mmCIF file of C-alpha atoms in Angstrom:
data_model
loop_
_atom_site.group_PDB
_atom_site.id
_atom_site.type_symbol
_atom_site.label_atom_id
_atom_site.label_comp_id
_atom_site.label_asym_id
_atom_site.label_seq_id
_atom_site.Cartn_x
_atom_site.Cartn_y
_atom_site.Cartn_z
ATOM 1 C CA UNK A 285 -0.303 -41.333 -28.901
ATOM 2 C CA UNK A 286 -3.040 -41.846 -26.197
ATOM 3 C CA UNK A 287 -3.409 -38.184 -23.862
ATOM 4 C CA UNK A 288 -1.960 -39.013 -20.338
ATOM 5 C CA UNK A 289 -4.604 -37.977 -17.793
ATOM 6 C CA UNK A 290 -4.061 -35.141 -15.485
ATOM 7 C CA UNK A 291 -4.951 -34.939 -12.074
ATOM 8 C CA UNK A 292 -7.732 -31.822 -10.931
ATOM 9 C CA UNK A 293 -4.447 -30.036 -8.986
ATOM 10 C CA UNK A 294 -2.610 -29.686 -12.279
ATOM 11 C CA UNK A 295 -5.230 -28.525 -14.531
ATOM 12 C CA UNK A 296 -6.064 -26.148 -11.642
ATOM 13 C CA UNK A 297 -2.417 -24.860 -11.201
ATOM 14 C CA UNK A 298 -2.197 -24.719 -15.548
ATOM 15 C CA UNK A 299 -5.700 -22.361 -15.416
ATOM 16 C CA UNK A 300 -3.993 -20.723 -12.324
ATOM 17 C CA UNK A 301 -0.816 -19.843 -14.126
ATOM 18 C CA UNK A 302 -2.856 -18.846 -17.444
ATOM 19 C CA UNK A 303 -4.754 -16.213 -15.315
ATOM 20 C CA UNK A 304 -5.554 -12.930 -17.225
ATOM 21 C CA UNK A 305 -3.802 -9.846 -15.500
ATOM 22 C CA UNK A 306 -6.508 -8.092 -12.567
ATOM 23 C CA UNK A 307 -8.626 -5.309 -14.654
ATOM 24 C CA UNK A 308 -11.883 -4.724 -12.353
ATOM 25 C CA UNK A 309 -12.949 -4.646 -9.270
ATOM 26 C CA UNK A 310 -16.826 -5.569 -9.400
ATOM 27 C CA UNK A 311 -18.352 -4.464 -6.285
ATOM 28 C CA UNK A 312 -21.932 -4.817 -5.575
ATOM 29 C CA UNK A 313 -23.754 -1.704 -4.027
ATOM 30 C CA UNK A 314 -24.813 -3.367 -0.814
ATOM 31 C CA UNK A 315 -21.159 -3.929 -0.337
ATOM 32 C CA UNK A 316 -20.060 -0.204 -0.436
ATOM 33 C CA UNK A 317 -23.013 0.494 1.594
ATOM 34 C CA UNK A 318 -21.333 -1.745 4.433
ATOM 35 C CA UNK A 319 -18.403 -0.530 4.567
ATOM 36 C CA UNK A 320 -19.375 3.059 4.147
ATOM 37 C CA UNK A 321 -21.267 2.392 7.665
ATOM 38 C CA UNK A 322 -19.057 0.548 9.445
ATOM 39 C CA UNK A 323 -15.993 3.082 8.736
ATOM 40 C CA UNK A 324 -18.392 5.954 9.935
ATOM 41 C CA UNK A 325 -19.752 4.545 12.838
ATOM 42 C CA UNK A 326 -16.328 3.864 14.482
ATOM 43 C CA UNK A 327 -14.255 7.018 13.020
ATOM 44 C CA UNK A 328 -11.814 8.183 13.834
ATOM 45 C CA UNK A 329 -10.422 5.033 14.325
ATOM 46 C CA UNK A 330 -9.135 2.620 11.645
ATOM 47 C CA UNK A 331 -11.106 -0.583 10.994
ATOM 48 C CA UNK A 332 -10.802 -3.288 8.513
ATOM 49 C CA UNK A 333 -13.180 -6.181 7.529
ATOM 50 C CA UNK A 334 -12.735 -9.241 5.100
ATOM 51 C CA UNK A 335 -14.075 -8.801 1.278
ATOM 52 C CA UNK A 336 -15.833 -12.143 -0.130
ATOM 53 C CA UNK A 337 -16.887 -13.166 -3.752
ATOM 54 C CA UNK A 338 -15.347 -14.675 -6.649
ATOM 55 C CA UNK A 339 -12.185 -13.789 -9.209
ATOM 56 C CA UNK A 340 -13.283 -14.467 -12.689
ATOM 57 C CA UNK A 341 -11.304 -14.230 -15.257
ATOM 58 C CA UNK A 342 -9.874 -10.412 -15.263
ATOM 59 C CA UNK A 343 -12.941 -9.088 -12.849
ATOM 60 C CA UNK A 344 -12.834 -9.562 -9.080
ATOM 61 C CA UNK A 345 -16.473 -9.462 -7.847
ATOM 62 C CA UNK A 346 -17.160 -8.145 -4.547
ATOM 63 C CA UNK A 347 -20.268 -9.779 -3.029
ATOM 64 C CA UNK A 348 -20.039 -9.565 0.491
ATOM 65 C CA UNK A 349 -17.938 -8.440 3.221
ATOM 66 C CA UNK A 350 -18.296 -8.936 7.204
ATOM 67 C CA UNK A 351 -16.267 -6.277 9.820
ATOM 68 C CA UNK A 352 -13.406 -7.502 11.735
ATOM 69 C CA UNK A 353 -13.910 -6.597 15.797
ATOM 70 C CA UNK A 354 -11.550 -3.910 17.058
ATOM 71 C CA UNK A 355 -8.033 -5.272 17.703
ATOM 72 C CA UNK A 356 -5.967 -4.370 20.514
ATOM 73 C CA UNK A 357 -2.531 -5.393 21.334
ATOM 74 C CA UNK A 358 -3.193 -8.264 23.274
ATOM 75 C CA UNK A 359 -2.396 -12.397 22.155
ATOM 76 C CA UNK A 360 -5.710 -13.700 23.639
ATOM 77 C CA UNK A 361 -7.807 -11.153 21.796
ATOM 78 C CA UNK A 362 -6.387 -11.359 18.545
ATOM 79 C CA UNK A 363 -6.701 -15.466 18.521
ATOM 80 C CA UNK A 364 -10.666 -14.866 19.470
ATOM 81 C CA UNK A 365 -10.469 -11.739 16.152
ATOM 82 C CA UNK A 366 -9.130 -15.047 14.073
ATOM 83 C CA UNK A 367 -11.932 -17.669 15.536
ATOM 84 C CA UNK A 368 -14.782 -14.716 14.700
ATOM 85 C CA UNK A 369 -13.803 -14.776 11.390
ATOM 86 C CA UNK A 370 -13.640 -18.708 10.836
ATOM 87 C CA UNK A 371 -16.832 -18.564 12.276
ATOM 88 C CA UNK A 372 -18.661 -16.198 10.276
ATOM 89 C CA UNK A 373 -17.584 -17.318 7.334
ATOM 90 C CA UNK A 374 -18.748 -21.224 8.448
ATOM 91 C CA UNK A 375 -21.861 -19.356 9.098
ATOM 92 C CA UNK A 376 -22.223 -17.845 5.501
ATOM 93 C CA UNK A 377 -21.436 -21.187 3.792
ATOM 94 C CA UNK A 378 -23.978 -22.724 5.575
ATOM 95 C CA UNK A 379 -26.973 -19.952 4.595
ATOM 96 C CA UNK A 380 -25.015 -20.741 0.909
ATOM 97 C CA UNK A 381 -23.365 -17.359 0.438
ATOM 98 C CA UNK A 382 -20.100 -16.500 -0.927
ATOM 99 C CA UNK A 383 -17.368 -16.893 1.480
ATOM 100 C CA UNK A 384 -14.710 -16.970 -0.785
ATOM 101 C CA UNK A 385 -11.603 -14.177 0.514
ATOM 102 C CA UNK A 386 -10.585 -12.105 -2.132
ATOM 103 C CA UNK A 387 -9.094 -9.475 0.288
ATOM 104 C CA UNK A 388 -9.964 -6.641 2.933
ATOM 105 C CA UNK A 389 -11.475 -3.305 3.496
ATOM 106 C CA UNK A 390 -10.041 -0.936 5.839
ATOM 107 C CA UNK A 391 -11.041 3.274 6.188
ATOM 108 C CA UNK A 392 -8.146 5.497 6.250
ATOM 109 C CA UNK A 393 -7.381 9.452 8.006
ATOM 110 C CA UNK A 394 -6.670 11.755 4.953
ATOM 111 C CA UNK A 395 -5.188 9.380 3.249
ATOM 112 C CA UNK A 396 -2.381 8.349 5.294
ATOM 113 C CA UNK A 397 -2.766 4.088 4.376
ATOM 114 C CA UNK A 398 0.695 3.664 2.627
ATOM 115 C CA UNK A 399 2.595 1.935 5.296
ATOM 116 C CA UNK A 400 4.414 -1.196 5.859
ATOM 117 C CA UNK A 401 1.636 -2.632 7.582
ATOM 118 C CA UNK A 402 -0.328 -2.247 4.456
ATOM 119 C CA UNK A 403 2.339 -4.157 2.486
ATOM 120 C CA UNK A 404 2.690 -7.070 5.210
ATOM 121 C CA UNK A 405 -0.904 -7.613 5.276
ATOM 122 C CA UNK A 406 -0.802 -8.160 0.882
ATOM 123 C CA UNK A 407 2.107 -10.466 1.966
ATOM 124 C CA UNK A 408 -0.158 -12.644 4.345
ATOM 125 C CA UNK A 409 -2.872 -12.807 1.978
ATOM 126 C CA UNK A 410 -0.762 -13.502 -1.132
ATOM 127 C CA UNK A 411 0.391 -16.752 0.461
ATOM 128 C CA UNK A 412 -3.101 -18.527 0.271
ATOM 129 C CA UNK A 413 -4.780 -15.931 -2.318
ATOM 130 C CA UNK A 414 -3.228 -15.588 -5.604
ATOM 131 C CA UNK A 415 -5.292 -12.575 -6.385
ATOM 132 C CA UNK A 416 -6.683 -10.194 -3.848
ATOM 133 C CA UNK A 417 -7.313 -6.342 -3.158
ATOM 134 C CA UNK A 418 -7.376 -4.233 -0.430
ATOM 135 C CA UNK A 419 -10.543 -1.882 -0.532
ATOM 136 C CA UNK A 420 -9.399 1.742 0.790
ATOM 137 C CA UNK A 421 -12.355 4.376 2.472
ATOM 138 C CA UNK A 422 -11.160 7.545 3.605
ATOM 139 C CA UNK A 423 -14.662 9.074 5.398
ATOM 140 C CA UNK A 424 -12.571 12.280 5.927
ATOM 141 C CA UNK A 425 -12.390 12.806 2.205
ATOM 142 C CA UNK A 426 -16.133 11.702 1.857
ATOM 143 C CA UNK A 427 -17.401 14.390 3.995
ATOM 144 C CA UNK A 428 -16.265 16.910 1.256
ATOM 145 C CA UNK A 429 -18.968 15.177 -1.475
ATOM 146 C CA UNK A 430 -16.684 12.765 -3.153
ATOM 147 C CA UNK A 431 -16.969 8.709 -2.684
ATOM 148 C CA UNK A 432 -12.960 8.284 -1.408
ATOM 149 C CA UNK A 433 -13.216 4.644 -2.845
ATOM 150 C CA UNK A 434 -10.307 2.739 -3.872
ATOM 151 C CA UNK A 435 -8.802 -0.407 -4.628
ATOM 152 C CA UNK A 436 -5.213 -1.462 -4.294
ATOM 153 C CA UNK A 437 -2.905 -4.098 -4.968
ATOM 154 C CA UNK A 438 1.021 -4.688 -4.499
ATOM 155 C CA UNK A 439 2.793 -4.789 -8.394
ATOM 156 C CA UNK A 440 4.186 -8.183 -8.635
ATOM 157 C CA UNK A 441 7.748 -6.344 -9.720
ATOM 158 C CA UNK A 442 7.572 -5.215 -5.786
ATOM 159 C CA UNK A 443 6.030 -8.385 -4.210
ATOM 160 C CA UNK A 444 8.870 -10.129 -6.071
ATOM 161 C CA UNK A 445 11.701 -7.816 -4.175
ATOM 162 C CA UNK A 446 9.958 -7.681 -1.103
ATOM 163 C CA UNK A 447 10.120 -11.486 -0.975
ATOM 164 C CA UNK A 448 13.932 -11.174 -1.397
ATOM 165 C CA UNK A 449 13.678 -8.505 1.485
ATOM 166 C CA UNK A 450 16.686 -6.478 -0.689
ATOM 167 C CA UNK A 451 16.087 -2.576 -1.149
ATOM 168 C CA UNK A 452 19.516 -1.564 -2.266
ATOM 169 C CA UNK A 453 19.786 1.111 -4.414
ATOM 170 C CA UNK A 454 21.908 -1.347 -7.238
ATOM 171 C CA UNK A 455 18.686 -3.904 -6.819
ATOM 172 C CA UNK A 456 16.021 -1.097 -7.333
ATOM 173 C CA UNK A 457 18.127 0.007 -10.360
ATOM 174 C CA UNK A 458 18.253 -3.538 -11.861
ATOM 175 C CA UNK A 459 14.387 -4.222 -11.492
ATOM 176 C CA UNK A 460 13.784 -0.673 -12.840
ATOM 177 C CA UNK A 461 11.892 -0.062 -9.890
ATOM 178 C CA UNK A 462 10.830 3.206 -8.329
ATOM 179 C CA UNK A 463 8.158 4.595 -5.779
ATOM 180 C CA UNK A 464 4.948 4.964 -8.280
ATOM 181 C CA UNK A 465 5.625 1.109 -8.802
ATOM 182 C CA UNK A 466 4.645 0.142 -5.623
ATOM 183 C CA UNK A 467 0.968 -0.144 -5.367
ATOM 184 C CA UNK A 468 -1.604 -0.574 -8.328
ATOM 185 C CA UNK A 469 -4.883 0.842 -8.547
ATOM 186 C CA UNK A 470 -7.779 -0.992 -9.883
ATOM 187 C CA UNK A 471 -10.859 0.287 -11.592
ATOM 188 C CA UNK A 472 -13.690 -0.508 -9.493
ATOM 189 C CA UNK A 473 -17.150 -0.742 -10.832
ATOM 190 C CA UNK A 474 -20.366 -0.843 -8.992
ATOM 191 C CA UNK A 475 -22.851 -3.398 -9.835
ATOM 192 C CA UNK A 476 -26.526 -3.855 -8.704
ATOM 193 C CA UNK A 477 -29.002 -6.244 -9.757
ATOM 194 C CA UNK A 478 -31.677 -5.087 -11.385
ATOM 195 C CA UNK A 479 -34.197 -5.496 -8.675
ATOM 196 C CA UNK A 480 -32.089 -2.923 -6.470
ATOM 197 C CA UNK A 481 -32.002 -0.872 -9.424
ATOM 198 C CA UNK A 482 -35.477 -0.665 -9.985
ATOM 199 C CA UNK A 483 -36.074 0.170 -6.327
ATOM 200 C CA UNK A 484 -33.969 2.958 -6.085
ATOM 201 C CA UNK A 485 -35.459 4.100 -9.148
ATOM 202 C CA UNK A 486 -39.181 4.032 -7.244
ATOM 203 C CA UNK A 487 -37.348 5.783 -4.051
ATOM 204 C CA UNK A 488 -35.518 8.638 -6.124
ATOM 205 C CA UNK A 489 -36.947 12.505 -5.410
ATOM 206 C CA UNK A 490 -38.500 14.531 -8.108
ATOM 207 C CA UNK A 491 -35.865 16.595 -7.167
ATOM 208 C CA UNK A 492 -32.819 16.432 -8.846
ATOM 209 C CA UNK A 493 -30.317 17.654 -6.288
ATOM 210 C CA UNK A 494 -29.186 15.224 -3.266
ATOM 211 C CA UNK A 495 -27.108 15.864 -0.118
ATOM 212 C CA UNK A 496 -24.030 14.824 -1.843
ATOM 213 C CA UNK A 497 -24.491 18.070 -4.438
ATOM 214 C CA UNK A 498 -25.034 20.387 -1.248
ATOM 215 C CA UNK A 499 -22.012 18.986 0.208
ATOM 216 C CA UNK A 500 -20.094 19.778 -2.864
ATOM 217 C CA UNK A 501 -21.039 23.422 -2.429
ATOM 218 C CA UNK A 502 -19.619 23.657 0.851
ATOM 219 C CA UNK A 503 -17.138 27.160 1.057
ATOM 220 C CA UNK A 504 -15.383 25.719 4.390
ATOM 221 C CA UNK A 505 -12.563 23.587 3.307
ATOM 222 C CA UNK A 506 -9.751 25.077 5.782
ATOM 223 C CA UNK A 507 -9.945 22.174 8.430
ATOM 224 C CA UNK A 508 -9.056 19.676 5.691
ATOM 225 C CA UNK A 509 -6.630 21.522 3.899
ATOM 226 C CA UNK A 510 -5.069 22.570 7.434
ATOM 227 C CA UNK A 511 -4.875 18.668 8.994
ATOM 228 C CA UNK A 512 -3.539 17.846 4.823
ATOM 229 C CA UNK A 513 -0.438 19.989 5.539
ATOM 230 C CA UNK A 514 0.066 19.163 8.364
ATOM 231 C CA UNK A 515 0.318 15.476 7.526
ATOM 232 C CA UNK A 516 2.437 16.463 5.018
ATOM 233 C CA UNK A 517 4.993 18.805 6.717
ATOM 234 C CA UNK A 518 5.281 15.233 9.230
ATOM 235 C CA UNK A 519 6.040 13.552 6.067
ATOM 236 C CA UNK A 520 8.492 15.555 4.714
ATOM 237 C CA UNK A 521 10.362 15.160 8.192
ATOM 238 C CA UNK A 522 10.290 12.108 8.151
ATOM 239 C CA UNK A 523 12.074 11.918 4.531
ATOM 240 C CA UNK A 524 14.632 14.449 5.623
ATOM 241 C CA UNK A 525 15.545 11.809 9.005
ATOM 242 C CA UNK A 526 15.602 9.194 5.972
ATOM 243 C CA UNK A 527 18.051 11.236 3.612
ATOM 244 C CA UNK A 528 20.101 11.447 6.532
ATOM 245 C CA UNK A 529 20.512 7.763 7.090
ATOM 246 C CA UNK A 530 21.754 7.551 3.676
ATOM 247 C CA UNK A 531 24.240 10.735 3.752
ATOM 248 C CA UNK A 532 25.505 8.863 6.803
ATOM 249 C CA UNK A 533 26.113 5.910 4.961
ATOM 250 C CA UNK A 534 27.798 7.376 2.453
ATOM 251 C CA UNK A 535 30.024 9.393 4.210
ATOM 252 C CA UNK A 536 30.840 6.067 6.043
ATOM 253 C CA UNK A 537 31.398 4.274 2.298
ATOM 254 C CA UNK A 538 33.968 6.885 1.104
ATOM 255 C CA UNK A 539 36.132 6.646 4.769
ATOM 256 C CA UNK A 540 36.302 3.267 4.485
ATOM 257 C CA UNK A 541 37.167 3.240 0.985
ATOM 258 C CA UNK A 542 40.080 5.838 1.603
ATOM 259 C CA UNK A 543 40.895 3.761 4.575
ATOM 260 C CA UNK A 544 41.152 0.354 1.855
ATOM 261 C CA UNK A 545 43.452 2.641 -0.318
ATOM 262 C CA UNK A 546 45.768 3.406 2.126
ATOM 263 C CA UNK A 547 46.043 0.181 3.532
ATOM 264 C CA UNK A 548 46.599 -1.015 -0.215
ATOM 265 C CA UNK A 549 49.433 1.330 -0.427
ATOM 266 C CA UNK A 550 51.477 0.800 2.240
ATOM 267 C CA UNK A 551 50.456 -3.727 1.583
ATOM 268 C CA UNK A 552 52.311 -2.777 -1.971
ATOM 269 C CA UNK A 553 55.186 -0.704 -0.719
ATOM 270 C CA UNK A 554 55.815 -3.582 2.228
ATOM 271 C CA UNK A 555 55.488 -6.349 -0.566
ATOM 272 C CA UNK A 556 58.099 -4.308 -3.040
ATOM 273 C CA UNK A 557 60.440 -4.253 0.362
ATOM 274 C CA UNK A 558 60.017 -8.186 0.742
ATOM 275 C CA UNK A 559 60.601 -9.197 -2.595
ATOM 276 C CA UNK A 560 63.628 -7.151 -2.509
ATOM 277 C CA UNK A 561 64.842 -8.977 0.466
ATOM 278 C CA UNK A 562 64.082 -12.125 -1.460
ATOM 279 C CA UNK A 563 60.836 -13.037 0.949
ATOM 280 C CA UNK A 564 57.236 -13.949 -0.181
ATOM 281 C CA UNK A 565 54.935 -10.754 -0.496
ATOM 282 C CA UNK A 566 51.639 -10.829 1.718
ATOM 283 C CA UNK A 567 48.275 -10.850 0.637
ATOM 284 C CA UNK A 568 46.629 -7.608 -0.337
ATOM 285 C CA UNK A 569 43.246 -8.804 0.667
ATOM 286 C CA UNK A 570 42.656 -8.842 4.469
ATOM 287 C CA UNK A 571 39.080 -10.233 4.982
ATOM 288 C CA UNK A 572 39.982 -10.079 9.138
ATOM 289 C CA UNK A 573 40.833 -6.022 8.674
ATOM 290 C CA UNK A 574 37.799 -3.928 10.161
ATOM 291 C CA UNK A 575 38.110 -1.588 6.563
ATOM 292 C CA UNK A 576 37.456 -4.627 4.359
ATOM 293 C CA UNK A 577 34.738 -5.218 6.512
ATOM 294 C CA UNK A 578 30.786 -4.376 3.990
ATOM 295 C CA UNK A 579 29.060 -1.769 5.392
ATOM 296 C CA UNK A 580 25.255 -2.530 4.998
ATOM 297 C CA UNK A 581 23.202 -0.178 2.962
ATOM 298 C CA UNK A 582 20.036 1.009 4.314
ATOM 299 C CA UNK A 583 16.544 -0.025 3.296
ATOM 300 C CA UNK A 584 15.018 2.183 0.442
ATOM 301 C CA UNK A 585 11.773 0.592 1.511
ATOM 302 C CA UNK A 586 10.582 3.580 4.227
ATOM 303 C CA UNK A 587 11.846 6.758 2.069
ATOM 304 C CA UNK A 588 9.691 4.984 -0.799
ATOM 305 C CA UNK A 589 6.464 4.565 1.139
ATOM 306 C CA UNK A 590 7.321 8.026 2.680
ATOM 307 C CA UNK A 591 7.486 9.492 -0.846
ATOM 308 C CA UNK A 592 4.098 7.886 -2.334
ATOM 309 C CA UNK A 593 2.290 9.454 0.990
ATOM 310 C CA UNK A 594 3.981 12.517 -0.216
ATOM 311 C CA UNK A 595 2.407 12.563 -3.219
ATOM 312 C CA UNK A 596 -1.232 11.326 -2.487
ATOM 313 C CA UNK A 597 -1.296 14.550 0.117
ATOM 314 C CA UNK A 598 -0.168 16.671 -2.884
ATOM 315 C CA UNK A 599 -2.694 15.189 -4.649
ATOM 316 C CA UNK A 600 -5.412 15.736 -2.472
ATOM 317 C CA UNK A 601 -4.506 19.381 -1.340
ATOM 318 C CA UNK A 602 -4.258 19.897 -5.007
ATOM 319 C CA UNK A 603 -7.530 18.735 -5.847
ATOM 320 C CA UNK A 604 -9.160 20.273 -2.962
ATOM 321 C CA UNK A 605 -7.662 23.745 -3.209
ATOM 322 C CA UNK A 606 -8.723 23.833 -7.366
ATOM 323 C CA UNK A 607 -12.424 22.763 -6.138
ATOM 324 C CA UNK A 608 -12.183 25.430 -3.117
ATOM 325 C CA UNK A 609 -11.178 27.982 -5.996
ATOM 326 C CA UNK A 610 -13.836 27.106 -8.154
ATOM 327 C CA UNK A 611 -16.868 27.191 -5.945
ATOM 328 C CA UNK A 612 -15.974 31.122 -4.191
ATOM 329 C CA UNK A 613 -15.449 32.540 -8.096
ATOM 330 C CA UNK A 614 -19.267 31.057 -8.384
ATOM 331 C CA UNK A 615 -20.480 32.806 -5.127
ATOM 332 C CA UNK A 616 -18.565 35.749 -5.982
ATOM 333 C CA UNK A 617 -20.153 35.571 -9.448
ATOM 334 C CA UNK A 618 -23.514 35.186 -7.766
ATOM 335 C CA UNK A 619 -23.168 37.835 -5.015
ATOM 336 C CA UNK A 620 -22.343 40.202 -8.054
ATOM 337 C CA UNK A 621 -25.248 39.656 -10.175
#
């Protein structure tokens, strides 16, 4: 039996469909460096920019990115934010560099990124890009010695839900689906090539000890724990003003179930009066009664995103405060000897 011959859009959509789950993100030095400065130079304020390269196989490789300009609210500056970025990536094809999406960068205030925003934005891209990540950089972090680098995706257990835009308690339960599901953090893996390496070899001290190890000795960690808890005390009222939403639903559920009961009753005792007249007995469904009437259940959606922001402040005050301890029992150690 002779092989029928495909066309280059099915063996492209079989290879597509045969992908290997995401397992690295590759991103090249130069890369990092970029997005270190352009975050820095404009914070406080959030910016994003677009990530280029190439997804092979299990490794997304970072090769390039390009800023986005500052958007404001206004129709006739966003369409010219959409034309600058056609553009500059026309311009990088034609000096025959990579200018292949495979997501966006965007810097971050202690953390706070988990939005819906966020989650709209994976949404846009996944339409056109089957695989792409969104590269997080909190400078606030930074500025207490560590690189707060990280790369995110949406789980496709979520993207799947989201698409179906239902966040019912019954529906979360049935996809096994709770707030650590959410997002997915990749690995990410800096790569130079071994020109750069052997450069910053030549321009290394003699001296072991860099900036970043004096910034790691810093005793003065108060501001950032202080704006942490605060951001977290907002948090936590904002999860109370959700629970509330869903006591009030409740509360709304059981009336209008007692209400369905006692309409039920009094249906049956009417219908047990008719049929002992000899007359038909009514219906004890009512779809035009207001109590019959589905009360719709409030979005999980918010008190999940409010719970994972929740937890990454925890996280960071956590990991903070055990560093904080660690370095004054080393200067108290010193000052006694």
């Amino acid at each position: 039996m002779a092989n029928v011959p495909r066309s280059f859009l099915q063996v492209a959509a079989k290879e597509e469909e045969a992908a290997p789950p995401l397992r690295v993100v590759q991103i090249e030095g130069l890369v990092i460096l970029k997005i270190i400065k352009h975050c820095k130079e404009f914070s406080p304020a959030l910016v994003t920019g677009q990530l280029l390269g190439l997804d092979v196989g299990s490794v997304l490789e970072v090769t390039n990115c390009f800023p986005f300009p500052v958007r404001e609210e206004d129709e006739e500056i966003e369409a010219e934010g959409a034309n600058y970025q056609l553009e500059m990536m026309r311009c990088l094809r034609e000096v025959n560099v990579d200018n292949n999406t495979v997501g966006w960068y965007q810097s971050t205030l202690f953390g706070s990124f988990q939005t819906v925003e966020l989650i709209e934005t994976f949404m846009n891209y996944q339409e056109n890009i089957k695989r792409c990540v969104c590269i997080i950089y909190d400078p606030s972090r930074s500025n207490q010695g560590v690189l707060a680098l990280k790369a995110l995706k949406l789980s496709d257990s979520f993207m799947e839900l989201y698409r179906s835009n239902n966040f019912t308690g019954e529906k979360l339960r049935e996809k096994n689906l709770s707030w650590v599901d959410i997002f997915e953090e990749i690995p990410i893996k800096v790569s130079n090539s071994a020109l750069i390496s052997a450069f910053m070899t030549e321009l290394e001290p003699d001296t072991p000890v860099t900036q970043c190890d004096y910034e790691r000795l810093q005793l003065s960690t108060n501001p950032y724990l202080e704006r942490n808890v605060e951001f977290l005390i907002e948090c936590m009222d904002d999860l109370s003003m959700e629970q509330q939403k869903f006591q009030f639903y409740y509360r709304n559920l059981s009336r209008q179930q007692a209400q369905q009961q006692a309409w039920l009753q009094k249906r049956r005792s009417d219908n047990m009066a008719r049929k002992a007249a000899g007359e038909e007995p009514l219906p004890e469904e009512d779809p035009s009664n207001p109590a019959f009437k589905p009360i719709p259940e409030p979005s999980r959606l918010d008190s999940f995103l409010i719970t994972n922001q929740i937890a990454n402040y925890c996280n960071q005050i956590n990991g903070v405060a055990g560093q904080s301890f660690s370095r004054l029992y080393l200067m108290k150690a010193l000052q006694e000897n």
